[in-house]
Coordinates of C-alpha atoms in Angstrom, one line a residue:
Chain A
X194 CA 82.2 -5.9 -107.3
X195 CA 80.5 -5.8 -103.9
X196 CA 78.1 -9.5 -104.0
X197 CA 74.5 -8.3 -102.0
X198 CA 74.6 -10.5 -98.9
X199 CA 71.6 -12.4 -98.1
X200 CA 70.5 -10.8 -93.9
X201 CA 69.5 -13.9 -92.8
X202 CA 71.6 -17.0 -93.7
X203 CA 70.3 -20.9 -92.0
X204 CA 72.7 -23.7 -92.1
X205 CA 71.9 -26.7 -91.6
X206 CA 70.1 -25.6 -88.1
X207 CA 68.2 -28.3 -85.6
X208 CA 67.4 -28.4 -82.9
X209 CA 66.4 -31.4 -80.2
X210 CA 64.6 -31.8 -76.9
X211 CA 66.7 -35.1 -76.0
X212 CA 65.7 -37.9 -78.1
X213 CA 62.4 -35.8 -79.0
X214 CA 63.4 -33.4 -82.4
X215 CA 62.1 -29.9 -82.6
X216 CA 62.8 -29.5 -85.7
X217 CA 66.8 -30.5 -87.9
X218 CA 68.0 -29.6 -91.5
X219 CA 67.2 -26.2 -92.1
X220 CA 68.7 -24.4 -94.1
X221 CA 67.9 -21.1 -96.7
X222 CA 68.9 -17.5 -96.7
X223 CA 66.9 -14.2 -96.3
X224 CA 67.6 -11.7 -98.1
X225 CA 67.2 -7.3 -97.5
X226 CA 63.4 -7.0 -98.3
X227 CA 61.7 -10.2 -98.4
X228 CA 59.1 -12.2 -96.4
X229 CA 58.8 -15.4 -95.3
X230 CA 56.7 -17.6 -94.8
X231 CA 56.7 -20.6 -92.7
X232 CA 53.8 -23.3 -93.0
X233 CA 52.8 -26.2 -91.7
X234 CA 50.6 -27.5 -88.9
X235 CA 50.9 -27.8 -85.6
X236 CA 53.8 -29.3 -84.3
X237 CA 55.7 -29.5 -87.0
X238 CA 58.9 -27.8 -85.7
X239 CA 57.7 -23.7 -87.0
X240 CA 57.7 -22.2 -83.3
X241 CA 61.0 -23.8 -82.8
X242 CA 62.8 -23.2 -85.8
X243 CA 61.5 -18.9 -85.0
X244 CA 62.7 -18.9 -81.1
X245 CA 65.9 -20.8 -83.0
X246 CA 66.3 -18.1 -85.5
X247 CA 65.5 -15.0 -83.1
X248 CA 67.9 -16.3 -80.1
X249 CA 65.3 -17.4 -78.2
X250 CA 66.6 -20.6 -77.3
X251 CA 70.4 -22.3 -78.7
X252 CA 69.7 -24.4 -80.9
X253 CA 71.4 -28.0 -80.8
X254 CA 73.6 -27.7 -84.0
X255 CA 73.8 -25.4 -87.0
X256 CA 74.4 -22.0 -87.8
X257 CA 72.4 -18.7 -88.1
X258 CA 74.3 -15.8 -89.4
X259 CA 73.4 -12.4 -89.7
X260 CA 75.0 -9.2 -91.2
X261 CA 75.0 -6.9 -89.3
X262 CA 75.1 -2.8 -90.1
X263 CA 78.9 -2.7 -88.0
X264 CA 80.6 -5.9 -88.7
X265 CA 79.4 -7.5 -91.8
X266 CA 78.3 -11.3 -91.1
X267 CA 77.7 -12.3 -88.0
X268 CA 77.4 -15.9 -85.8
X269 CA 74.0 -15.1 -83.6
X270 CA 75.1 -17.4 -81.2
X271 CA 78.8 -16.8 -81.4
X272 CA 77.8 -13.0 -80.2
X273 CA 78.9 -12.5 -76.6
X274 CA 74.8 -11.8 -74.8
X275 CA 75.2 -8.6 -74.8
X276 CA 76.1 -7.5 -78.4
X277 CA 72.7 -10.1 -79.0
X278 CA 70.3 -8.5 -76.7
X279 CA 71.9 -5.5 -78.4
X280 CA 71.1 -6.8 -81.4
X281 CA 67.6 -7.7 -80.8
X282 CA 66.0 -4.7 -79.1
X283 CA 67.7 -2.7 -82.2
X284 CA 68.0 -4.1 -85.3
X285 CA 65.1 -7.3 -84.8
X286 CA 61.5 -7.4 -84.3
X287 CA 59.7 -9.5 -82.3
X288 CA 56.2 -10.3 -82.2
X289 CA 54.8 -12.4 -80.9
X290 CA 51.7 -14.2 -81.3
X291 CA 49.3 -12.9 -77.5
X292 CA 50.1 -9.4 -77.8
X293 CA 50.2 -9.3 -74.3
X294 CA 53.1 -11.0 -74.1
X295 CA 55.1 -8.6 -75.8
X296 CA 53.9 -5.4 -74.2
X297 CA 54.4 -4.0 -71.0
X298 CA 49.7 -4.1 -69.9
X299 CA 50.8 -1.8 -66.5
X300 CA 52.6 0.7 -68.4
X301 CA 50.9 3.9 -71.3
X302 CA 50.5 3.2 -75.1
X303 CA 53.3 5.0 -75.2
X304 CA 55.5 4.1 -73.1
X305 CA 55.5 0.6 -74.8
X306 CA 56.5 2.3 -77.6
X307 CA 59.3 5.1 -76.0
X308 CA 60.4 1.8 -73.9
X309 CA 63.4 0.6 -77.3
X310 CA 64.5 4.1 -77.4
X311 CA 65.2 4.6 -73.7
X312 CA 67.5 1.2 -74.5
X313 CA 69.6 2.8 -76.6
X314 CA 69.9 5.7 -74.4
X315 CA 66.8 7.8 -75.5
X316 CA 66.8 10.6 -72.5
X317 CA 64.4 13.9 -74.1
X318 CA 60.8 12.6 -73.1
X319 CA 59.4 15.2 -75.4
X320 CA 61.6 14.2 -78.2
X321 CA 59.9 10.4 -77.4
X322 CA 57.0 11.3 -76.6
X323 CA 56.9 12.6 -80.9
X324 CA 58.0 9.5 -81.6
X325 CA 55.6 7.3 -80.2
X326 CA 53.0 10.0 -81.5
X327 CA 54.0 9.2 -85.1
X328 CA 53.7 5.3 -84.5
X329 CA 50.5 5.8 -83.0
X330 CA 49.0 7.4 -86.1
X331 CA 51.0 4.9 -88.6
X332 CA 49.7 1.7 -87.0
X333 CA 45.7 3.7 -87.0
X334 CA 45.9 3.9 -83.3
X335 CA 44.3 7.4 -81.8
X336 CA 47.1 8.8 -80.9
X337 CA 44.3 10.3 -78.0
X338 CA 45.4 7.2 -76.3
X339 CA 49.2 7.3 -76.1
X340 CA 48.3 7.9 -71.9
X341 CA 46.2 4.6 -71.9
X342 CA 47.9 1.3 -71.2
X343 CA 47.2 -1.5 -73.8
X344 CA 44.7 -3.3 -71.3
X345 CA 42.2 -0.7 -72.0
X346 CA 42.9 -1.8 -76.2
X347 CA 40.7 -4.3 -78.1
X348 CA 42.7 -7.2 -79.2
X349 CA 43.4 -5.8 -82.9
X350 CA 44.8 -2.5 -81.6
X351 CA 46.9 -4.4 -79.2
X352 CA 48.7 -6.3 -81.7
X353 CA 49.5 -3.3 -83.9
X354 CA 50.8 -1.3 -80.4
X355 CA 53.4 -4.4 -79.6
X356 CA 53.9 -4.2 -84.5
X357 CA 54.4 -0.4 -83.6
X358 CA 56.4 -0.8 -80.0
X359 CA 58.7 -3.3 -82.3
X360 CA 59.2 -1.4 -85.1
X361 CA 60.3 2.0 -83.3
X362 CA 63.7 1.4 -83.7
X363 CA 63.6 0.7 -87.4
X364 CA 64.8 -2.6 -87.0
X365 CA 65.8 -4.5 -90.8
X366 CA 64.7 -8.0 -90.0
X367 CA 61.2 -8.3 -88.3
X368 CA 60.2 -12.1 -86.8
X369 CA 56.6 -12.7 -86.8
X370 CA 54.9 -15.3 -85.2
X371 CA 51.2 -15.9 -86.0
X372 CA 50.1 -12.2 -85.3
X373 CA 46.8 -12.4 -87.5
X374 CA 46.3 -15.5 -84.9
X375 CA 42.7 -14.7 -82.1
X376 CA 41.7 -12.1 -84.2
X377 CA 38.6 -11.8 -86.5
X378 CA 38.6 -11.7 -89.8
X379 CA 37.5 -8.0 -91.2
X380 CA 40.2 -7.1 -88.1
X381 CA 43.0 -9.4 -89.5
X382 CA 42.3 -8.6 -93.1
X383 CA 43.1 -4.3 -91.5
X384 CA 45.7 -6.0 -89.8
X385 CA 47.7 -7.6 -92.8
X386 CA 46.7 -4.5 -95.2
X387 CA 49.2 -2.4 -92.5
X388 CA 52.1 -5.2 -92.3
X389 CA 52.0 -5.0 -96.7
X390 CA 52.2 -1.1 -96.0
X391 CA 54.4 -1.1 -93.5
X392 CA 57.1 -4.2 -95.1
X393 CA 56.8 -2.1 -98.2
X394 CA 57.7 1.4 -97.8
X395 CA 60.3 0.1 -95.0
X396 CA 61.8 -2.3 -96.9
X397 CA 61.6 -4.7 -93.8
X398 CA 62.7 -8.1 -93.7
X399 CA 60.3 -10.3 -92.4
X400 CA 60.1 -14.1 -91.1
X401 CA 56.6 -15.1 -90.1
X402 CA 54.6 -17.6 -89.4
X403 CA 51.4 -19.1 -89.6
X404 CA 48.9 -22.1 -90.1
X405 CA 46.5 -19.4 -92.5
X406 CA 47.7 -20.0 -96.4
X407 CA 45.5 -16.7 -97.2
X408 CA 47.8 -14.9 -94.8
X409 CA 51.1 -15.9 -96.3
X410 CA 49.5 -16.2 -99.8
X411 CA 49.2 -11.9 -98.7
X412 CA 52.0 -11.2 -97.4
X413 CA 55.4 -14.1 -98.2
X414 CA 57.1 -14.0 -100.9
X415 CA 58.5 -17.1 -101.1
X416 CA 57.5 -20.1 -98.4
X417 CA 59.1 -22.6 -96.4
X418 CA 56.9 -25.4 -95.1
X419 CA 57.6 -28.1 -92.9
X420 CA 56.6 -31.2 -91.6
X421 CA 57.2 -33.4 -88.8
X422 CA 60.7 -31.0 -87.6
X423 CA 61.7 -30.7 -91.2
X424 CA 61.2 -28.7 -94.2
X425 CA 59.4 -30.4 -97.0
X426 CA 59.1 -27.9 -99.8
X427 CA 60.2 -24.7 -100.5
X428 CA 59.8 -21.5 -103.2
X429 CA 58.2 -19.2 -104.5
X430 CA 54.3 -18.2 -102.7
X431 CA 52.4 -18.6 -105.7
X432 CA 54.9 -22.0 -106.3
X433 CA 54.3 -23.3 -103.8
X434 CA 50.1 -23.0 -103.1
X435 CA 48.9 -23.6 -106.4
X436 CA 51.1 -25.8 -108.0
X437 CA 52.3 -27.7 -104.6
X438 CA 54.5 -31.0 -105.3
X439 CA 55.2 -32.4 -101.9
X440 CA 51.9 -34.6 -100.9
X441 CA 51.9 -33.3 -97.8
X442 CA 51.7 -29.8 -99.5
X443 CA 48.9 -30.7 -101.5
X444 CA 47.0 -32.2 -98.5
X445 CA 47.5 -28.7 -97.1
X446 CA 46.5 -27.0 -99.8
X447 CA 43.8 -28.8 -100.6
X448 CA 42.5 -28.7 -97.0
X449 CA 41.1 -24.7 -97.5
X450 CA 37.6 -24.2 -97.8
X451 CA 36.5 -22.7 -101.0
X452 CA 34.2 -20.6 -100.2
Chain B
X221 CA 76.5 -7.4 -21.0
X222 CA 76.8 -10.4 -19.6
X223 CA 76.7 -13.6 -22.8
X224 CA 77.0 -11.7 -26.0
X225 CA 79.0 -10.7 -27.9
X226 CA 80.9 -7.1 -28.6
X227 CA 78.0 -6.3 -31.2
X228 CA 76.0 -9.1 -30.4
X229 CA 76.2 -11.5 -34.1
X230 CA 80.0 -13.4 -33.4
X231 CA 82.8 -12.4 -34.5
X232 CA 82.1 -15.0 -37.7
X233 CA 79.8 -13.7 -39.3
X234 CA 81.0 -9.6 -38.3
X235 CA 83.7 -11.0 -40.2
X236 CA 82.0 -12.2 -43.9
X237 CA 79.6 -8.7 -43.4
X238 CA 82.6 -7.2 -42.9
X239 CA 84.0 -8.9 -46.8
X240 CA 80.8 -8.7 -48.4
X241 CA 81.9 -4.6 -47.5
X242 CA 84.6 -4.6 -49.1
X243 CA 83.2 -6.2 -51.8
X244 CA 80.8 -3.8 -51.8
X245 CA 83.6 -0.5 -51.6
X246 CA 85.5 -2.3 -53.8
X247 CA 82.0 -1.9 -57.0
X248 CA 80.2 1.0 -55.6
X249 CA 76.7 0.2 -56.3
X250 CA 76.9 -3.6 -56.9
X251 CA 74.4 -5.7 -54.4
X252 CA 76.6 -8.4 -52.8
X253 CA 74.4 -11.1 -51.6
X254 CA 75.9 -11.9 -48.5
X255 CA 74.2 -14.4 -45.8
X256 CA 71.6 -12.2 -43.2
X257 CA 71.1 -13.4 -39.5
X258 CA 68.2 -13.4 -37.7
X259 CA 67.6 -10.1 -35.5
X260 CA 66.3 -9.5 -32.5
X261 CA 63.8 -7.8 -34.1
X262 CA 60.9 -7.7 -36.9
X263 CA 62.4 -7.6 -40.5
X264 CA 61.8 -4.1 -42.4
X265 CA 62.4 -2.6 -38.8
X266 CA 66.3 -2.2 -39.5
X267 CA 67.9 -5.7 -39.5
X268 CA 70.1 -5.1 -42.4
X269 CA 71.1 -1.4 -40.9
X270 CA 71.7 -3.5 -37.6
X271 CA 74.2 -6.0 -38.9
X272 CA 75.9 -3.9 -41.2
X273 CA 76.7 -1.2 -38.2
X274 CA 77.5 -4.7 -35.7
X275 CA 80.5 -5.7 -38.8
X276 CA 82.0 -2.1 -38.4
X277 CA 81.4 -0.4 -34.9
X278 CA 84.2 -1.1 -32.9
X279 CA 84.7 0.4 -29.4
X280 CA 86.0 3.9 -29.9
X281 CA 82.5 4.3 -32.5
X282 CA 80.3 6.8 -31.6
X283 CA 76.8 6.2 -32.8
X284 CA 73.9 8.1 -33.1
X285 CA 70.6 6.7 -34.8
X286 CA 68.1 8.2 -36.4
X287 CA 64.8 7.4 -38.0
X288 CA 62.9 9.7 -40.5
X289 CA 65.6 12.3 -39.8
X290 CA 64.4 12.0 -35.7
X291 CA 66.7 11.4 -32.6
X292 CA 63.6 10.1 -30.4
X293 CA 61.1 8.1 -32.5
X294 CA 60.7 4.1 -30.9
X295 CA 63.2 2.7 -34.7
X296 CA 65.7 5.4 -33.3
X297 CA 65.6 4.8 -29.4
X298 CA 65.7 0.8 -29.9
X299 CA 68.0 -0.1 -31.9
X300 CA 70.6 2.6 -30.5
X301 CA 70.2 0.9 -26.8
X302 CA 70.4 -2.1 -28.6
X303 CA 73.6 -1.4 -29.3
X304 CA 74.6 0.4 -26.4
X305 CA 73.9 -2.3 -24.5
X306 CA 75.6 -4.9 -26.1
X307 CA 78.6 -3.1 -27.5
X308 CA 79.0 -0.1 -24.6
X309 CA 80.6 2.6 -27.1
X310 CA 79.4 6.0 -26.7
X311 CA 76.0 7.2 -28.4
X312 CA 75.2 10.6 -29.5
X313 CA 72.4 13.0 -31.0
X314 CA 74.5 15.3 -32.6
X315 CA 75.7 14.3 -36.2
X316 CA 79.2 16.4 -35.9
X317 CA 79.9 14.4 -33.2
X318 CA 79.5 10.6 -34.6
X319 CA 81.9 9.1 -36.0
X320 CA 79.2 6.0 -37.5
X321 CA 75.5 6.9 -38.0
X322 CA 72.6 4.1 -38.8
X323 CA 70.1 6.1 -40.0
X324 CA 66.4 6.0 -42.0
X325 CA 64.8 7.5 -44.6
X326 CA 66.8 10.8 -44.0
X327 CA 70.4 11.7 -44.5
X328 CA 71.9 13.9 -41.7
X329 CA 71.1 18.6 -43.1
X330 CA 74.6 18.5 -42.0
X331 CA 77.3 17.8 -44.9
X332 CA 79.6 14.7 -43.2
X333 CA 82.5 14.8 -43.1
X334 CA 85.9 12.3 -44.0
X335 CA 86.0 9.1 -41.3
X336 CA 82.3 9.3 -40.4
X337 CA 80.7 5.8 -41.5
X338 CA 76.5 6.6 -42.8
X339 CA 74.5 2.7 -42.8
X340 CA 70.9 3.0 -44.5
X341 CA 68.3 0.9 -43.8
X342 CA 67.8 -0.5 -47.1
X343 CA 63.0 -2.7 -47.5
X344 CA 63.6 -3.4 -50.9
X345 CA 67.8 -3.4 -52.9
X346 CA 66.7 -3.7 -55.9
X347 CA 65.6 -0.7 -58.4
X348 CA 64.6 -3.2 -60.6
X349 CA 62.6 -5.0 -59.2
X350 CA 58.7 -3.2 -59.8
X351 CA 60.0 -3.4 -63.2
X352 CA 60.8 -7.0 -63.7
X353 CA 59.6 -9.6 -61.7
X354 CA 62.3 -12.2 -62.2
X355 CA 65.8 -12.4 -60.0
X356 CA 68.1 -13.7 -63.2
X357 CA 67.1 -11.5 -64.9
X358 CA 66.9 -8.3 -63.1
X359 CA 70.6 -10.1 -62.4
X360 CA 71.5 -10.2 -66.0
X361 CA 70.3 -6.2 -66.7
X362 CA 72.7 -5.2 -63.7
X363 CA 75.4 -7.2 -66.0
X364 CA 74.2 -5.9 -69.2
X365 CA 73.8 -2.0 -68.2
X366 CA 70.6 -2.1 -69.5
X367 CA 68.3 0.6 -67.6
X368 CA 67.0 1.9 -70.4
X369 CA 63.5 0.2 -68.2
X370 CA 64.3 2.4 -65.8
X371 CA 63.7 5.3 -67.5
X372 CA 59.9 3.8 -68.9
X373 CA 59.0 4.1 -65.1
X374 CA 60.2 8.3 -64.8
X375 CA 58.4 8.7 -68.7
X376 CA 54.9 6.5 -67.2
X377 CA 55.4 9.5 -64.2
X378 CA 55.4 12.8 -66.6
X379 CA 52.3 11.0 -68.8
X380 CA 50.2 10.7 -65.4
X381 CA 51.4 14.2 -63.7
X382 CA 53.3 16.3 -66.4
X383 CA 56.1 15.5 -63.6
X384 CA 58.7 13.1 -62.2
X385 CA 56.4 12.0 -59.2
X386 CA 58.3 9.9 -57.9
X387 CA 59.5 11.5 -54.3
X388 CA 61.5 9.0 -52.7
X389 CA 63.6 6.3 -53.4
X390 CA 65.0 8.6 -56.0
X391 CA 66.8 5.7 -58.6
X392 CA 70.3 6.8 -58.6
X393 CA 73.4 5.6 -60.9
X394 CA 76.7 5.3 -59.1
X395 CA 80.2 5.8 -60.8
X396 CA 79.0 5.8 -63.9
X397 CA 77.4 2.3 -63.7
X398 CA 75.2 0.7 -61.4
X399 CA 71.4 1.5 -61.2
X400 CA 71.3 2.2 -57.2
X401 CA 68.8 2.5 -55.0
X402 CA 69.1 5.0 -52.1
X403 CA 66.9 3.6 -49.3
X404 CA 63.5 5.4 -48.8
X405 CA 65.1 9.1 -48.5
X406 CA 63.1 11.7 -50.1
X407 CA 64.9 12.7 -52.8
X408 CA 65.6 15.7 -51.3
X409 CA 68.8 13.9 -50.2
X410 CA 69.9 12.2 -53.5
X411 CA 72.3 15.9 -54.4
X412 CA 74.2 14.9 -50.4
X413 CA 74.6 11.2 -51.8
X414 CA 77.2 13.0 -54.5
X415 CA 80.7 12.9 -53.3
X416 CA 80.3 13.1 -49.9
X417 CA 83.4 12.3 -48.5
X418 CA 81.6 10.4 -45.4
X419 CA 82.0 6.5 -46.6
X420 CA 77.7 5.1 -47.2
X421 CA 76.7 2.1 -46.2
X422 CA 73.2 0.3 -47.0
X423 CA 72.3 -3.5 -45.6
X424 CA 69.3 -4.9 -46.1
X425 CA 68.2 -7.4 -44.3
X426 CA 65.2 -9.9 -45.5
X427 CA 67.0 -9.2 -49.2
X428 CA 70.1 -10.1 -47.9
X429 CA 72.2 -7.6 -49.4
X430 CA 74.8 -5.0 -48.9
X431 CA 76.3 -2.6 -50.9
X432 CA 77.7 1.0 -50.8
X433 CA 79.1 4.4 -52.2
X434 CA 82.9 4.4 -51.3
X435 CA 83.5 8.8 -49.9
X436 CA 83.8 11.0 -53.6
X437 CA 81.5 8.9 -55.6
X438 CA 79.4 9.9 -58.3
X439 CA 76.1 9.9 -57.7
X440 CA 73.7 11.0 -61.0
X441 CA 70.2 11.0 -59.8
X442 CA 68.5 10.0 -62.7
X443 CA 66.7 12.1 -65.5
X444 CA 65.0 13.5 -68.7
X445 CA 67.2 16.0 -70.7
X446 CA 63.7 18.5 -70.7
X447 CA 62.2 17.1 -66.9
X448 CA 65.5 17.4 -64.8
X449 CA 66.1 16.0 -61.4
X450 CA 64.6 18.7 -58.9
X451 CA 64.5 18.4 -55.2
X452 CA 61.0 19.0 -53.7
X453 CA 60.8 23.0 -51.8
X454 CA 57.9 24.7 -49.2
X455 CA 56.4 27.9 -49.2
X456 CA 57.4 28.1 -45.6
X457 CA 60.3 28.1 -43.3
X458 CA 61.0 26.0 -40.4
X459 CA 58.6 26.8 -37.7
X460 CA 61.1 26.7 -35.0
X461 CA 64.6 27.8 -36.0
X462 CA 63.1 29.2 -39.2
X463 CA 65.9 27.5 -41.6
X464 CA 65.1 28.0 -44.9
X465 CA 66.9 24.9 -46.5
X466 CA 66.4 21.5 -45.0
X467 CA 63.6 18.9 -45.0
X468 CA 60.0 19.6 -44.0
X469 CA 57.6 17.8 -42.2
X470 CA 53.7 18.8 -41.8
X471 CA 52.6 18.4 -38.4
X472 CA 48.4 19.1 -38.1
X473 CA 48.3 20.8 -35.2
X474 CA 44.6 20.6 -34.1
X475 CA 41.1 19.7 -36.1
X476 CA 40.9 22.8 -37.9
X477 CA 43.5 22.7 -40.0
X478 CA 45.8 24.8 -38.0
X479 CA 49.1 22.8 -39.1
X480 CA 53.5 24.0 -38.7
X481 CA 55.9 22.8 -40.9
X482 CA 59.4 21.5 -38.7
X483 CA 62.7 20.4 -39.7
X484 CA 62.8 16.4 -39.9
X485 CA 66.2 16.4 -38.6
X486 CA 66.1 17.1 -35.4
X487 CA 69.4 17.4 -34.3
X488 CA 70.1 20.1 -36.8
X489 CA 67.4 21.9 -36.0
X490 CA 67.9 21.9 -32.2
X491 CA 71.3 23.2 -32.8
X492 CA 70.2 25.9 -35.3
X493 CA 67.9 26.9 -31.7
X494 CA 70.5 27.2 -29.1
X495 CA 72.4 29.3 -32.0
X496 CA 69.6 31.5 -31.6
X497 CA 67.9 30.6 -34.6
X498 CA 64.1 31.2 -34.2
X499 CA 61.2 30.4 -36.3
X500 CA 57.5 31.6 -36.4
X501 CA 56.6 29.5 -33.7
X502 CA 59.7 29.2 -32.0
X503 CA 60.9 30.6 -28.8
X504 CA 63.7 32.1 -27.9
X505 CA 66.6 29.8 -26.8
X506 CA 68.9 32.0 -24.0
X507 CA 72.8 32.4 -26.0
X508 CA 74.5 31.4 -22.9

């Protein structure tokens, strides 16, 4: 009998910048369809961890093992660079905090969505455009804006466009770094609603970094709390937020303003 | 000429350039860095092309230099005179007689043959430059053959203009491997590069790159399945020689809207006229 394997398995991951510690001793498994939230204050190593997981930077020690579609479980840092880059633009998505970092601002929204398709060999203009249209609808952007450059879009639209651009190749794993940062509350709510719908419908696995516990509660199934580069507590979201064990988590939870 | 080495550059420099050319021929379409020298003319006027020409030219070569197809424009005249003075080789305006042709912005209309060398002057060799400003990244993209982004540009063209509006310096894939800029030739000339019997060398002086297409190499222009590659077409024929299938320049005659279309390849036009072909505004030349 086949035992199910985790999609992403992280073992004793650590990254130090010289004597300065980025993050250390991080281990966890991410299962297909699961949303993992990483919370913690600024400077706690969230983004360093995220960058290691998504192969943006190389960790100092530890392994990141990904269950690839073709060859099963492989350490992403043992892969050749071309394999890793192919993985990153097909099976993975990376949604950045600032949509202007993740989008190509000089070209139209349609080209932004179609870029990954063309990168993996799509060569039929009509098909690419239809897919782009579909995705704009899915992320609730007016299809009439398909030929407008994203620089003419509002912040919320840019963020949704960035999500569409990442999901177009139907990735299995998406990394999100503060996807709701810099958006006002009503736009945040719509984006979260959309994200939750997409995650459920597509069965995505997501690693989401946030300092906003409300976002974490809404999206994440499981939560990891980081402090000074270490994971101080992890567990089911409701459990961590409603019954925090570690002193830092208690502080974090109690700092939320109660309306 | 006294005081100068044959073909202006010293022998060690020419040797370095030849090594770069050999490497470029071995890897069709790959941009080989080379130690570009200061030349006695400004960057952008053909310093890369001149250095490549100086590297390959020999005592027995017959040199032709064209600029936008014409043999008699400033750039062509001055480069031809430069080599006439520094090498003493024979020069010509006839495509058929030349063994070495340095060109800016055109490929001669008359098909080239084995044994001829075509040297292009290249302003910007990197096809991905406007899409990706980092040199480290573009090199990696070439190494890993990540060329999808080039289609993003073509997609943008179609989305904006309804067709691929890029009309010159149209990107090609050489030998099914390297993405290459063919220098600012009109896309009309792109099909001529495919399987050409002559050797094609490209020199970029300011950017310090040499690349090449060996004879009989596959050169494919990028396109979409539903928007195939097309070359320019004109409603008129050449006004002087009546040619129906050459690249035409539009010449404004007066301020009343008068204009004529003539072949940009002057040698092609003149040899057709002396063969007795006449266009609507041409005059019959004596056949003998």
